mmCIF file with all atom_site columns, C-alpha atoms in Angstrom:
data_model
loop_
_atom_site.group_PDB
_atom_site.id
_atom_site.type_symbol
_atom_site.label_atom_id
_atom_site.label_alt_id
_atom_site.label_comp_id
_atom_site.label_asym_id
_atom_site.label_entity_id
_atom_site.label_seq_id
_atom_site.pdbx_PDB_ins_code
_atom_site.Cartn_x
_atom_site.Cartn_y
_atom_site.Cartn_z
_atom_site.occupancy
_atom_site.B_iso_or_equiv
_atom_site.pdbx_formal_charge
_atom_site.auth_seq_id
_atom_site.auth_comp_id
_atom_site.auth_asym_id
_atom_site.auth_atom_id
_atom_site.pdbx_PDB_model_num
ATOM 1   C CA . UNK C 1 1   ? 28.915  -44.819 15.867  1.00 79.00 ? 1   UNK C CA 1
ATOM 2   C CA . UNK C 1 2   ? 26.732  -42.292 17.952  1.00 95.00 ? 2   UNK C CA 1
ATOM 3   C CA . UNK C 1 3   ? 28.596  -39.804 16.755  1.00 91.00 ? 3   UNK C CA 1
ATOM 4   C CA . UNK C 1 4   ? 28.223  -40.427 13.380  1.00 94.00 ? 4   UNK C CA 1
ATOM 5   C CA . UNK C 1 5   ? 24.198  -40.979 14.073  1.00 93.00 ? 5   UNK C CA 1
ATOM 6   C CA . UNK C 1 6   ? 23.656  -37.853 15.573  1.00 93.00 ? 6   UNK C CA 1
ATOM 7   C CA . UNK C 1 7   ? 26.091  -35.290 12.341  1.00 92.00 ? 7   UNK C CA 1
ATOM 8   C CA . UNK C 1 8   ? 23.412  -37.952 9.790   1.00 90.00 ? 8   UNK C CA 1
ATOM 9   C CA . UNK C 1 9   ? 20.392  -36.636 12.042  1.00 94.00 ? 9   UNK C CA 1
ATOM 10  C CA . UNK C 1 10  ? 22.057  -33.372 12.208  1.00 94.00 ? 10  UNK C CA 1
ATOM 11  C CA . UNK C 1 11  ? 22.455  -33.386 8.013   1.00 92.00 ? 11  UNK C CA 1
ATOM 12  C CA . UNK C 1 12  ? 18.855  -34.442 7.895   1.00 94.00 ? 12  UNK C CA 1
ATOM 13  C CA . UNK C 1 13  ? 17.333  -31.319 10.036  1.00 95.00 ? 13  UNK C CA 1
ATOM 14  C CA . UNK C 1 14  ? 19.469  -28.964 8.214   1.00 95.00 ? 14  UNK C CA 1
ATOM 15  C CA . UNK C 1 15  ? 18.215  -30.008 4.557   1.00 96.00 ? 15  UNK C CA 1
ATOM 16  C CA . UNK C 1 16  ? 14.703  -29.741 6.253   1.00 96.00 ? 16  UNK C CA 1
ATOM 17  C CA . UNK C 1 17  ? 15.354  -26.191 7.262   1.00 97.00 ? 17  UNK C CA 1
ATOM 18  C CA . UNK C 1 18  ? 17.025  -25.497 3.991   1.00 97.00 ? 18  UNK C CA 1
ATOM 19  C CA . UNK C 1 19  ? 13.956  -26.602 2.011   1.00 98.00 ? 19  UNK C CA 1
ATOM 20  C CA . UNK C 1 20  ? 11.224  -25.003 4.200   1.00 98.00 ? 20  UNK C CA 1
ATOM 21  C CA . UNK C 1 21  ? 13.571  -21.314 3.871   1.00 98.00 ? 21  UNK C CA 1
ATOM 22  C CA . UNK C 1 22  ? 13.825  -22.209 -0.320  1.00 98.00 ? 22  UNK C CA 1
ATOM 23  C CA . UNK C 1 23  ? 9.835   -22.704 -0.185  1.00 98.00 ? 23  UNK C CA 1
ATOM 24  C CA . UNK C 1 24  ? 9.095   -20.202 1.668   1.00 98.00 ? 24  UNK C CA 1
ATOM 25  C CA . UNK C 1 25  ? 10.872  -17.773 -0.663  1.00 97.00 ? 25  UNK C CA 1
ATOM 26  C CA . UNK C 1 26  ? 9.414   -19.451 -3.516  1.00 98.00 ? 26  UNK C CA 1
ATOM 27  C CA . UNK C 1 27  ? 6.106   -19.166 -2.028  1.00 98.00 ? 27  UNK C CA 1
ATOM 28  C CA . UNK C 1 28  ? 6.837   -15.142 -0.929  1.00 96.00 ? 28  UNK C CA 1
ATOM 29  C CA . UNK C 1 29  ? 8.273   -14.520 -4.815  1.00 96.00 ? 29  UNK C CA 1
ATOM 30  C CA . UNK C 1 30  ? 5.422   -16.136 -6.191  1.00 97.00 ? 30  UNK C CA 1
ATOM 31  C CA . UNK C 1 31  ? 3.091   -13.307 -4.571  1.00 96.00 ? 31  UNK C CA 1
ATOM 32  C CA . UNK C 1 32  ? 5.460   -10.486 -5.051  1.00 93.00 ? 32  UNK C CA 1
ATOM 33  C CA . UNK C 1 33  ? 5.139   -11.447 -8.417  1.00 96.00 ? 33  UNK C CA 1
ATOM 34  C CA . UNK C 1 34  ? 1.343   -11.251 -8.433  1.00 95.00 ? 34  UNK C CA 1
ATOM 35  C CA . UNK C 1 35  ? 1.312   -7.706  -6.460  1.00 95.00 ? 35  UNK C CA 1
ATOM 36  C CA . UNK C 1 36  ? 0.164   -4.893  -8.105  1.00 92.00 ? 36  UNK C CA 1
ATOM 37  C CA . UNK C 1 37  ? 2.110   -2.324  -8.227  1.00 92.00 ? 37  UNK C CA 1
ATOM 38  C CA . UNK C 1 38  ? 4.547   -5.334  -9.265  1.00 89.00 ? 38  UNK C CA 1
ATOM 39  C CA . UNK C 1 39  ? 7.514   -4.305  -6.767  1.00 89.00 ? 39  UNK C CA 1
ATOM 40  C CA . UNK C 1 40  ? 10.166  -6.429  -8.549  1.00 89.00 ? 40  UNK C CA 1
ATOM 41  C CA . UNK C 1 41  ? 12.535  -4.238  -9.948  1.00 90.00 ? 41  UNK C CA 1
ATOM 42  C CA . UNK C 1 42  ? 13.494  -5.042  -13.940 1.00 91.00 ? 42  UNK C CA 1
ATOM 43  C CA . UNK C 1 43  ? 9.972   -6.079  -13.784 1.00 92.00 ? 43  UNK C CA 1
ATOM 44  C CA . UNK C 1 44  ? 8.686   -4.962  -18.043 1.00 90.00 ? 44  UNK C CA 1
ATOM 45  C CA . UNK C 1 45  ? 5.243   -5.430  -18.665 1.00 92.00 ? 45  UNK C CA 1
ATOM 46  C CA . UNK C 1 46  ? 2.868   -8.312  -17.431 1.00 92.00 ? 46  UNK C CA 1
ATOM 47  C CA . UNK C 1 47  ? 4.134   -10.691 -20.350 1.00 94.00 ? 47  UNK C CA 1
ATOM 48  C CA . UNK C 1 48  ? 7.834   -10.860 -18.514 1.00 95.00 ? 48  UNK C CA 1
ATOM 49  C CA . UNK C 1 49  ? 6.079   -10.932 -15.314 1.00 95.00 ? 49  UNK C CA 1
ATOM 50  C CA . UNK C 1 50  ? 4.313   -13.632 -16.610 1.00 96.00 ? 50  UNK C CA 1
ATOM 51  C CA . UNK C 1 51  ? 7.668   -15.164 -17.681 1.00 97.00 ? 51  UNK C CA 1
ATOM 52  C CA . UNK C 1 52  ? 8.892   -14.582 -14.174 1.00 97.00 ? 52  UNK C CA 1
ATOM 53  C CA . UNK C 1 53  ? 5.844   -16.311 -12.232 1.00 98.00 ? 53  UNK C CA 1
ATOM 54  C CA . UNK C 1 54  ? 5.757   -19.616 -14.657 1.00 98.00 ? 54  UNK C CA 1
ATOM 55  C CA . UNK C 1 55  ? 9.710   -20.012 -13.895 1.00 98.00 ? 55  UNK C CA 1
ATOM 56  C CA . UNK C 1 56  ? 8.564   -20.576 -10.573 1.00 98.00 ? 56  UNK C CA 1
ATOM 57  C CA . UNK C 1 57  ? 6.245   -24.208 -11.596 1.00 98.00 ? 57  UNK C CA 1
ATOM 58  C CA . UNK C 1 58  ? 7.401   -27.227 -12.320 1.00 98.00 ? 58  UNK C CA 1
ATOM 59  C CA . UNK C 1 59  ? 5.995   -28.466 -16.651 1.00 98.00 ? 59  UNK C CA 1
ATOM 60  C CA . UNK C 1 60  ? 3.690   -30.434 -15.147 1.00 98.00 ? 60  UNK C CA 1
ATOM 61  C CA . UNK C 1 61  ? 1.809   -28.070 -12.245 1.00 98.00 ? 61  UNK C CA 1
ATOM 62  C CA . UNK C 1 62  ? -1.355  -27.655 -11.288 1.00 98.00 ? 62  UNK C CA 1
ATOM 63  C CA . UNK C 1 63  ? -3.147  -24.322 -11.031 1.00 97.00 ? 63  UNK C CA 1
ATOM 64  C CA . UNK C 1 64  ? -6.642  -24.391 -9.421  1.00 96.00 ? 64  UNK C CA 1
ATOM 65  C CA . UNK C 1 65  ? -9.445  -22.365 -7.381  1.00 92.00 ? 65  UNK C CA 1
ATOM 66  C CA . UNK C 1 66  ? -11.302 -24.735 -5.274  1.00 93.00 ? 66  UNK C CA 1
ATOM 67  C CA . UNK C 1 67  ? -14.894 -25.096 -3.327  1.00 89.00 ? 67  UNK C CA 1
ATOM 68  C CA . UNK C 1 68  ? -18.277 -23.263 -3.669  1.00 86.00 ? 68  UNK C CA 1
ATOM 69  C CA . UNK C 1 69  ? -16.629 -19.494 -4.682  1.00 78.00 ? 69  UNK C CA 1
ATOM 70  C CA . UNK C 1 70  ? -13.449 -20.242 -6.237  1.00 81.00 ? 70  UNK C CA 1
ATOM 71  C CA . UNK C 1 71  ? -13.809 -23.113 -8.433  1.00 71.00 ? 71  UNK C CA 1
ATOM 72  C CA . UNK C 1 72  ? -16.507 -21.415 -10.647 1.00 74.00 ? 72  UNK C CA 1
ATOM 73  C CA . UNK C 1 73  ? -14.364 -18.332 -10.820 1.00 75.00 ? 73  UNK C CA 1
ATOM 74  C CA . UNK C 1 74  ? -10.711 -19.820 -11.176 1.00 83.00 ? 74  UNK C CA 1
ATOM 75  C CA . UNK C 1 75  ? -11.480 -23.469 -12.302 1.00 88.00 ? 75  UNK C CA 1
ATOM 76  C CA . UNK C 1 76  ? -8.693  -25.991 -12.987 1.00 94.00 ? 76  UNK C CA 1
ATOM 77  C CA . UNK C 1 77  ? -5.529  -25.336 -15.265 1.00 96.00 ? 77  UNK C CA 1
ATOM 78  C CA . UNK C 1 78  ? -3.196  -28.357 -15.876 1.00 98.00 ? 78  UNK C CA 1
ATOM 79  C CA . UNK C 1 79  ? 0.014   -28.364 -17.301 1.00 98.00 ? 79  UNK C CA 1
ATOM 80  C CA . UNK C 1 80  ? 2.571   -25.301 -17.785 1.00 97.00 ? 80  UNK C CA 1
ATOM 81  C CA . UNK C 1 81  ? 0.524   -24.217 -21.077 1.00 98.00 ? 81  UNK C CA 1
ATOM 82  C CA . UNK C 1 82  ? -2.921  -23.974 -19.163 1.00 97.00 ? 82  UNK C CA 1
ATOM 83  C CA . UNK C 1 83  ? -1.426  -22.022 -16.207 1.00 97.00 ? 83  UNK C CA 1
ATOM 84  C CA . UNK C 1 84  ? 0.145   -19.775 -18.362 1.00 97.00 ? 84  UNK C CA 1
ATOM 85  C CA . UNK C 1 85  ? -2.785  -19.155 -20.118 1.00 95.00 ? 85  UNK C CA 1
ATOM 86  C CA . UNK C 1 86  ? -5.001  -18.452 -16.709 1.00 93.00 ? 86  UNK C CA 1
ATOM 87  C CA . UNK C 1 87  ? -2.558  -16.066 -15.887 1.00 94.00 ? 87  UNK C CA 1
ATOM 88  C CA . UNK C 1 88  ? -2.369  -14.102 -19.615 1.00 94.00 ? 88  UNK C CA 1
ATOM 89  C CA . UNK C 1 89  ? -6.425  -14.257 -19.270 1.00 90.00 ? 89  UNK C CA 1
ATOM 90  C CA . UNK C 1 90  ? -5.694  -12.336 -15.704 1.00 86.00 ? 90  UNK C CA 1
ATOM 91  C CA . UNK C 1 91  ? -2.902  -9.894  -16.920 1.00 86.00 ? 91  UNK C CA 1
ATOM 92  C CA . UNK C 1 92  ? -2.990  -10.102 -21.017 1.00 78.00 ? 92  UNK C CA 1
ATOM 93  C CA . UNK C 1 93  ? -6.517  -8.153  -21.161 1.00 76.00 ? 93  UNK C CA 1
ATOM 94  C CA . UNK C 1 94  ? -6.852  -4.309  -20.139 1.00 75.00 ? 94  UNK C CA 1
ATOM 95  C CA . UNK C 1 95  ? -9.815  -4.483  -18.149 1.00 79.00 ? 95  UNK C CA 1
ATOM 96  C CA . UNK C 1 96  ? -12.346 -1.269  -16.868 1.00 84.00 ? 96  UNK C CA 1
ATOM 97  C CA . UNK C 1 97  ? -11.745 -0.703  -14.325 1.00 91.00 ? 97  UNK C CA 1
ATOM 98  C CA . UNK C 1 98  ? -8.494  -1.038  -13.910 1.00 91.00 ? 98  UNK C CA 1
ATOM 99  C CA . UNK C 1 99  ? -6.487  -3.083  -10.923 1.00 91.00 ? 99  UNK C CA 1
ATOM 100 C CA . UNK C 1 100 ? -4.452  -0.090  -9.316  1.00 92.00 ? 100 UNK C CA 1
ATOM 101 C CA . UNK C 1 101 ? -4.018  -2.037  -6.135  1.00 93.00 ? 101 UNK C CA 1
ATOM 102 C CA . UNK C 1 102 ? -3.156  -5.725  -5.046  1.00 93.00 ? 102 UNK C CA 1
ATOM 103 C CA . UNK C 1 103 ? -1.064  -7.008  -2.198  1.00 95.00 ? 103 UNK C CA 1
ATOM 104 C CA . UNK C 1 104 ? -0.610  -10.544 -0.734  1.00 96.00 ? 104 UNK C CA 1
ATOM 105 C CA . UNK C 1 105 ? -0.527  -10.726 2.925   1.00 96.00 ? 105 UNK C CA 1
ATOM 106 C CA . UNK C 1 106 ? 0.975   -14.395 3.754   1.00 96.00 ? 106 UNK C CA 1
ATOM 107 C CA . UNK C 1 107 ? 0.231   -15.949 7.042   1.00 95.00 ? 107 UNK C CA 1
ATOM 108 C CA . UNK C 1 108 ? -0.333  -19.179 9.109   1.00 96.00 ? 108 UNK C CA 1
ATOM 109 C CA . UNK C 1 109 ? 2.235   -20.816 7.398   1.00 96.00 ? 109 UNK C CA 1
ATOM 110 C CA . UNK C 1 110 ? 2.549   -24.716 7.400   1.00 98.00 ? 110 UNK C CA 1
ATOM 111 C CA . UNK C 1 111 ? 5.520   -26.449 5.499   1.00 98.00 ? 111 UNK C CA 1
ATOM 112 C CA . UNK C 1 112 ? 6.380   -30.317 5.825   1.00 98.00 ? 112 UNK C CA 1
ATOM 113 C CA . UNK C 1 113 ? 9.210   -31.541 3.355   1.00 98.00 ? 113 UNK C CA 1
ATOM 114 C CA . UNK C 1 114 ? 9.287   -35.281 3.040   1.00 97.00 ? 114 UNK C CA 1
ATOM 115 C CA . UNK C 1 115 ? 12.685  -36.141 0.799   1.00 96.00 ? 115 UNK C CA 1
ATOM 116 C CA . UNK C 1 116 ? 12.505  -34.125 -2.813  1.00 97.00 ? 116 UNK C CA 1
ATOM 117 C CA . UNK C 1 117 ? 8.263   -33.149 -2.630  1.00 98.00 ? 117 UNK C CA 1
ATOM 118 C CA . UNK C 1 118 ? 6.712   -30.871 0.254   1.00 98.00 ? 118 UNK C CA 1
ATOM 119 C CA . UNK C 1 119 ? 3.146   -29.418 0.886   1.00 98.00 ? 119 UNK C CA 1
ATOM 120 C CA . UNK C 1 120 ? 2.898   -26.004 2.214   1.00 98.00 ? 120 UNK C CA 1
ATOM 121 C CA . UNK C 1 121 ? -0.476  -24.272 3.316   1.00 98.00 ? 121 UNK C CA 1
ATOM 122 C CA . UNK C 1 122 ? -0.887  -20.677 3.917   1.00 98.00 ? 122 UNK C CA 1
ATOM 123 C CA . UNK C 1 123 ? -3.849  -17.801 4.161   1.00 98.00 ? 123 UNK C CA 1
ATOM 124 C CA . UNK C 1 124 ? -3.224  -15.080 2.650   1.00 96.00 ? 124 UNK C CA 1
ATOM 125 C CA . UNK C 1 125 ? -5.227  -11.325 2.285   1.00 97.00 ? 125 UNK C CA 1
ATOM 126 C CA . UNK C 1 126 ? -4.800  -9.173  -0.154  1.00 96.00 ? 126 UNK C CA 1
ATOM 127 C CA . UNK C 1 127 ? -6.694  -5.836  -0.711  1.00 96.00 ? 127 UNK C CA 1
ATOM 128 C CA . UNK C 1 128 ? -8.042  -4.525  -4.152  1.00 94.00 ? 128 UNK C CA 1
ATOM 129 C CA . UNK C 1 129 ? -8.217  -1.007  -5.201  1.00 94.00 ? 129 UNK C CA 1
ATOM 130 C CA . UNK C 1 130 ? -9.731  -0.264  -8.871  1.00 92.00 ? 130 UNK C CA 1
ATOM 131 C CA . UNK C 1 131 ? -9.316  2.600   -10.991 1.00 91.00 ? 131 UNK C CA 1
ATOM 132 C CA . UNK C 1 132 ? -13.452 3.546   -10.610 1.00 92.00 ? 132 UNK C CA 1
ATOM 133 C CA . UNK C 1 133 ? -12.804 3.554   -6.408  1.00 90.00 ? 133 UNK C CA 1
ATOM 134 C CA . UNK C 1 134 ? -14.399 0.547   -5.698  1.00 93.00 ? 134 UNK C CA 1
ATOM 135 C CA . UNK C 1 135 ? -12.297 -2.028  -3.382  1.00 95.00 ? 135 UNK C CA 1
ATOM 136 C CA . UNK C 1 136 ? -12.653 -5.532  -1.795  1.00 95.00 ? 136 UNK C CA 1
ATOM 137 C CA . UNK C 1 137 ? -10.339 -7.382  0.930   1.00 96.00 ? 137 UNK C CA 1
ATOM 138 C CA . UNK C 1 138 ? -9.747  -10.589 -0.190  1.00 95.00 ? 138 UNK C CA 1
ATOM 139 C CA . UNK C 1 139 ? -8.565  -13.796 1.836   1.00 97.00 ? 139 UNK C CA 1
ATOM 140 C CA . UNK C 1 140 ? -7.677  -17.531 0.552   1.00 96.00 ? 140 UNK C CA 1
ATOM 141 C CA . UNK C 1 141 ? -6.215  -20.482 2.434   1.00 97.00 ? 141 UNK C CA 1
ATOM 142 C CA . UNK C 1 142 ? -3.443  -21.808 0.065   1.00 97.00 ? 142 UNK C CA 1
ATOM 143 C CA . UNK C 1 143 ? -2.497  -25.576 -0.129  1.00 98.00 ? 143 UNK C CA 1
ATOM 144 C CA . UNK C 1 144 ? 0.571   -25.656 -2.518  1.00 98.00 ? 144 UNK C CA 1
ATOM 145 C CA . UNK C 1 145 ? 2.579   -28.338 -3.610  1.00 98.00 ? 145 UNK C CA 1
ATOM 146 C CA . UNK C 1 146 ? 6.100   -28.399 -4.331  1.00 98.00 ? 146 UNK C CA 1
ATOM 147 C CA . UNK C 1 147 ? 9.060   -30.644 -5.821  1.00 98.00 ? 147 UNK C CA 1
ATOM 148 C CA . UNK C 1 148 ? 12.647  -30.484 -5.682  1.00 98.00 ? 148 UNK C CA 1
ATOM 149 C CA . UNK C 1 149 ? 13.893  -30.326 -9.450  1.00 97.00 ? 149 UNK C CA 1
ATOM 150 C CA . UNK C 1 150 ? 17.723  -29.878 -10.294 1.00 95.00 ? 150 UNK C CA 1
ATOM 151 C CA . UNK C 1 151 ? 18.650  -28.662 -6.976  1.00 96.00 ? 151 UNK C CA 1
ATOM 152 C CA . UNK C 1 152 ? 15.920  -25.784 -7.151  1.00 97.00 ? 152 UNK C CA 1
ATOM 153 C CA . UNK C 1 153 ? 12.195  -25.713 -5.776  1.00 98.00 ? 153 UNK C CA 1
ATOM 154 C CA . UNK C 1 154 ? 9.485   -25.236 -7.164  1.00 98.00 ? 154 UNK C CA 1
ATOM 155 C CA . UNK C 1 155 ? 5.564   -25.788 -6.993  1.00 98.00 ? 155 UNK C CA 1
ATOM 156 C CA . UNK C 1 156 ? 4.076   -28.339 -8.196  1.00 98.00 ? 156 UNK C CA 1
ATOM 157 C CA . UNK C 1 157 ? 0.303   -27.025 -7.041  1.00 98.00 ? 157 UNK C CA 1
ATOM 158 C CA . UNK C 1 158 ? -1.716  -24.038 -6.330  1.00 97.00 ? 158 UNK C CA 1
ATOM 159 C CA . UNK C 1 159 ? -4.850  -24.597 -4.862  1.00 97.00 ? 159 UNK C CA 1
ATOM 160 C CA . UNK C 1 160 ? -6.708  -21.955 -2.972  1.00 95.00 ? 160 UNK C CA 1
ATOM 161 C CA . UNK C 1 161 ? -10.041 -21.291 -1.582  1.00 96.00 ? 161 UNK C CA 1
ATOM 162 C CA . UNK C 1 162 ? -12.530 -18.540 -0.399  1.00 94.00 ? 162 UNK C CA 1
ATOM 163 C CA . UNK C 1 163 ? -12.146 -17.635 2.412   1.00 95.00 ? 163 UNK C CA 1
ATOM 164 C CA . UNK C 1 164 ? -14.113 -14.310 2.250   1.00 95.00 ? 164 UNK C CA 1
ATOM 165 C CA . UNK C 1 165 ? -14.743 -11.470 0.138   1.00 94.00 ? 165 UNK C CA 1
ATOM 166 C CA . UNK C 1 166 ? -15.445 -8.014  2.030   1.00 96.00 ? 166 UNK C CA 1
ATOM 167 C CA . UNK C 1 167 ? -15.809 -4.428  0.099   1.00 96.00 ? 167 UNK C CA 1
ATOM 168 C CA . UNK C 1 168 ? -14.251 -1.786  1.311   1.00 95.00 ? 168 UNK C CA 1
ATOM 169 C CA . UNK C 1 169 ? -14.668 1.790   1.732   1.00 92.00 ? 169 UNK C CA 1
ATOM 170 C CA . UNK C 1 170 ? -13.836 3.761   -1.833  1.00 81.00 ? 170 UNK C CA 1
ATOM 171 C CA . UNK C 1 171 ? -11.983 6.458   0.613   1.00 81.00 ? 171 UNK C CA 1
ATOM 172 C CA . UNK C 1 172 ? -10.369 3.202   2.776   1.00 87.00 ? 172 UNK C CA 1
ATOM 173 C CA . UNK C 1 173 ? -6.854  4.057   0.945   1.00 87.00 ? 173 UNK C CA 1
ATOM 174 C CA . UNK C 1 174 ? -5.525  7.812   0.895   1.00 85.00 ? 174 UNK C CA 1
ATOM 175 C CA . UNK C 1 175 ? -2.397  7.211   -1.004  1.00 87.00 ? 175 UNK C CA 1
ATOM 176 C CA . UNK C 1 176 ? -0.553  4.322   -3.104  1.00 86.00 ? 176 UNK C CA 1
ATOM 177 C CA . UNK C 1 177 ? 1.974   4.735   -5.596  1.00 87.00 ? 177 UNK C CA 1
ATOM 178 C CA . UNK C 1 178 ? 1.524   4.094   -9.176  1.00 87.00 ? 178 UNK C CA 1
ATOM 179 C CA . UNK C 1 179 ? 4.769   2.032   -9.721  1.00 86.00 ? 179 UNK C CA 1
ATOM 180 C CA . UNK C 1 180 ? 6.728   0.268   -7.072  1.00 86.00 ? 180 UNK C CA 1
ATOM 181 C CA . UNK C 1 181 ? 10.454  1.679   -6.522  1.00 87.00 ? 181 UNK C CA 1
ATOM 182 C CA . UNK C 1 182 ? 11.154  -0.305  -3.366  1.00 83.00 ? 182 UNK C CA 1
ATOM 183 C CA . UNK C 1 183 ? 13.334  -3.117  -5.299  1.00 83.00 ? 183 UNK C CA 1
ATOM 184 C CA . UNK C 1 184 ? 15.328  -0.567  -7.713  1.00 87.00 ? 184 UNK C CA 1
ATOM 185 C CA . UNK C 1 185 ? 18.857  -0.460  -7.036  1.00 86.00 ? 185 UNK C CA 1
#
């Protein structure tokens, strides 16, 4: 009988672990994704990264920028429609100047899994470079939501705030590539 209690517990702690690796990756892809240079290789234009990110939310997500900076700026989009729609308004339009630089730095990462649903909350940075020179360093905290669905993750909420907004130096960067080759085989 103890025996059997403890390979249960065992089972339990394993799934646990299991889940926090599959959200972590989910978490990591989701901000690859967003990167620019977009480093996944295969990667076509923004409409099949696009494609790529929304694979990554459950139909009924939420997408939203929250408290005094970021809900003005991102709002609230509900639903898979709406999200994909904040994200064509991000990537469908050509904009001048020109994002030639974005990375997402993840850190102080916090995962709990309860069953099939888990919370996860992260800050991330991520710099900005634009085709006129100017350049910002960006930071969020992250509280995400995600659901078990068909034996895969995936999130269920993004909700990030300011943290802070800093330019940068226009000479901060001295070289970045154009495309990303790193995930090519």
């Amino acid at each position: 009988m103890e025996l059997e209690k403890t390979v249960a517990e065992l089972a339990r702690r394993v799934e646990v672990l299991e889940a926090e690796a599959e959200i972590r990756r989910v978490q990591a892809r989701y901000m690859f994704l967003c990167d620019t240079p977009c480093p996944e290789f295969g990667v076509r234009d923004d409409d099949h990264r696009i494609d790529l990110i929304m694979r990554l939310y459950t139909d009924d997500a939420v997408w939203e920028g929250v408290g005094e900076y970021y809900d003005g700026q991102f709002g609230r989009a509900e639903g898979a429609a709406a999200i994909r729609a904040h994200f064509e308004a991000f990537w469908g339009q050509k904009r001048d100047p020109a994002l030639l630089l974005n990375a997402h730095y993840l850190t102080s990462e916090q995962i709990r899994v309860d069953g099939a649903e888990a919370t996860g909350q992260w800050i991330h940075v991520q710099p900005w470079l634009f085709s006129d020179g100017k350049a910002l360093l960006r930071s969020s905290r992250l509280n995400n939501a995600f659901r078990k669905e068909g034996g895969t993750w995936k999130i269920t909420r993004t909700r990030t705030e300011n943290v802070f907004i800093a330019p940068l130096a226009a000479d901060w960067v001295s070289d970045h590539p154009t495309a990303s080759v790193l995930m090519r085989p």
